[in-house]
Short mmCIF file of C-alpha atoms in Angstrom, two decimals:
data_model
loop_
_atom_site.label_atom_id
_atom_site.label_comp_id
_atom_site.label_asym_id
_atom_site.label_seq_id
_atom_site.Cartn_x
_atom_site.Cartn_y
_atom_site.Cartn_z
CA ARG J 1 80.45 127.33 100.04
CA GLU J 2 80.45 123.66 99.15
CA LEU J 3 82.85 122.40 96.51
CA SER J 4 81.45 121.05 93.27
CA GLU J 5 82.06 117.41 92.35
CA GLU J 6 84.56 118.58 89.73
CA GLU J 7 86.50 120.64 92.30
CA LYS J 8 86.55 117.71 94.73
CA GLN J 9 87.84 115.41 92.00
CA MET J 10 90.57 117.90 91.07
CA ILE J 11 91.74 118.01 94.70
CA ILE J 12 91.69 114.23 95.08
CA LEU J 13 93.73 113.79 91.91
CA SER J 14 96.24 116.54 92.72
CA GLU J 15 99.84 115.61 93.42
CA ASP J 16 99.90 117.52 96.72
CA PHE J 17 96.86 115.64 98.03
CA GLN J 18 98.30 112.30 96.93
CA LYS J 19 101.57 113.06 98.75
CA PHE J 20 99.65 114.09 101.89
CA LEU J 21 97.53 110.95 101.81
CA ASP J 22 100.54 108.68 101.27
CA LYS J 23 102.56 110.24 104.10
CA SER J 24 99.63 110.30 106.51
CA SER J 25 98.76 106.69 105.75
CA ARG J 26 102.32 105.58 106.44
CA ILE J 27 102.36 107.41 109.78
CA ILE J 28 99.08 105.78 110.82
CA GLU J 29 100.31 102.34 109.70
CA ARG J 30 103.45 102.70 111.83
CA ALA J 31 101.44 103.93 114.81
CA LEU J 32 99.04 101.00 114.59
CA ALA J 33 101.92 98.53 114.30
CA GLU J 34 103.54 99.76 117.53
CA SER J 35 103.26 97.46 120.52
CA ILE J 36 103.09 100.40 122.93
CA ASP J 37 100.06 102.63 123.43
CA ILE J 38 100.92 105.75 121.44
CA CYS J 39 98.03 107.59 123.08
CA ALA J 40 99.16 106.93 126.65
CA ASP J 41 99.99 109.93 128.84
CA TYR J 42 103.47 109.34 130.24
CA THR J 43 103.82 112.84 131.67
CA GLY J 44 102.07 112.04 134.94
CA THR J 45 99.68 114.95 134.44
CA LEU J 46 96.41 113.12 133.92
CA ASP J 47 93.22 115.18 133.97
CA GLY J 48 95.17 118.42 134.09
CA ASP J 49 96.72 117.69 137.50
CA GLU J 50 100.35 118.64 137.76
CA GLY J 51 102.56 115.62 138.54
#
């Protein structure tokens, strides 16, 4: 079922959602500010091959 506009607004304004959004935003900001590639695979197991 799809949420009503009122239900969506209640979620957006909830304290739990605000905390989640704040924490997630900070994590993304830090990740984007890093000079290294945070998505790089340093395990040596590219494409499922064992290194």
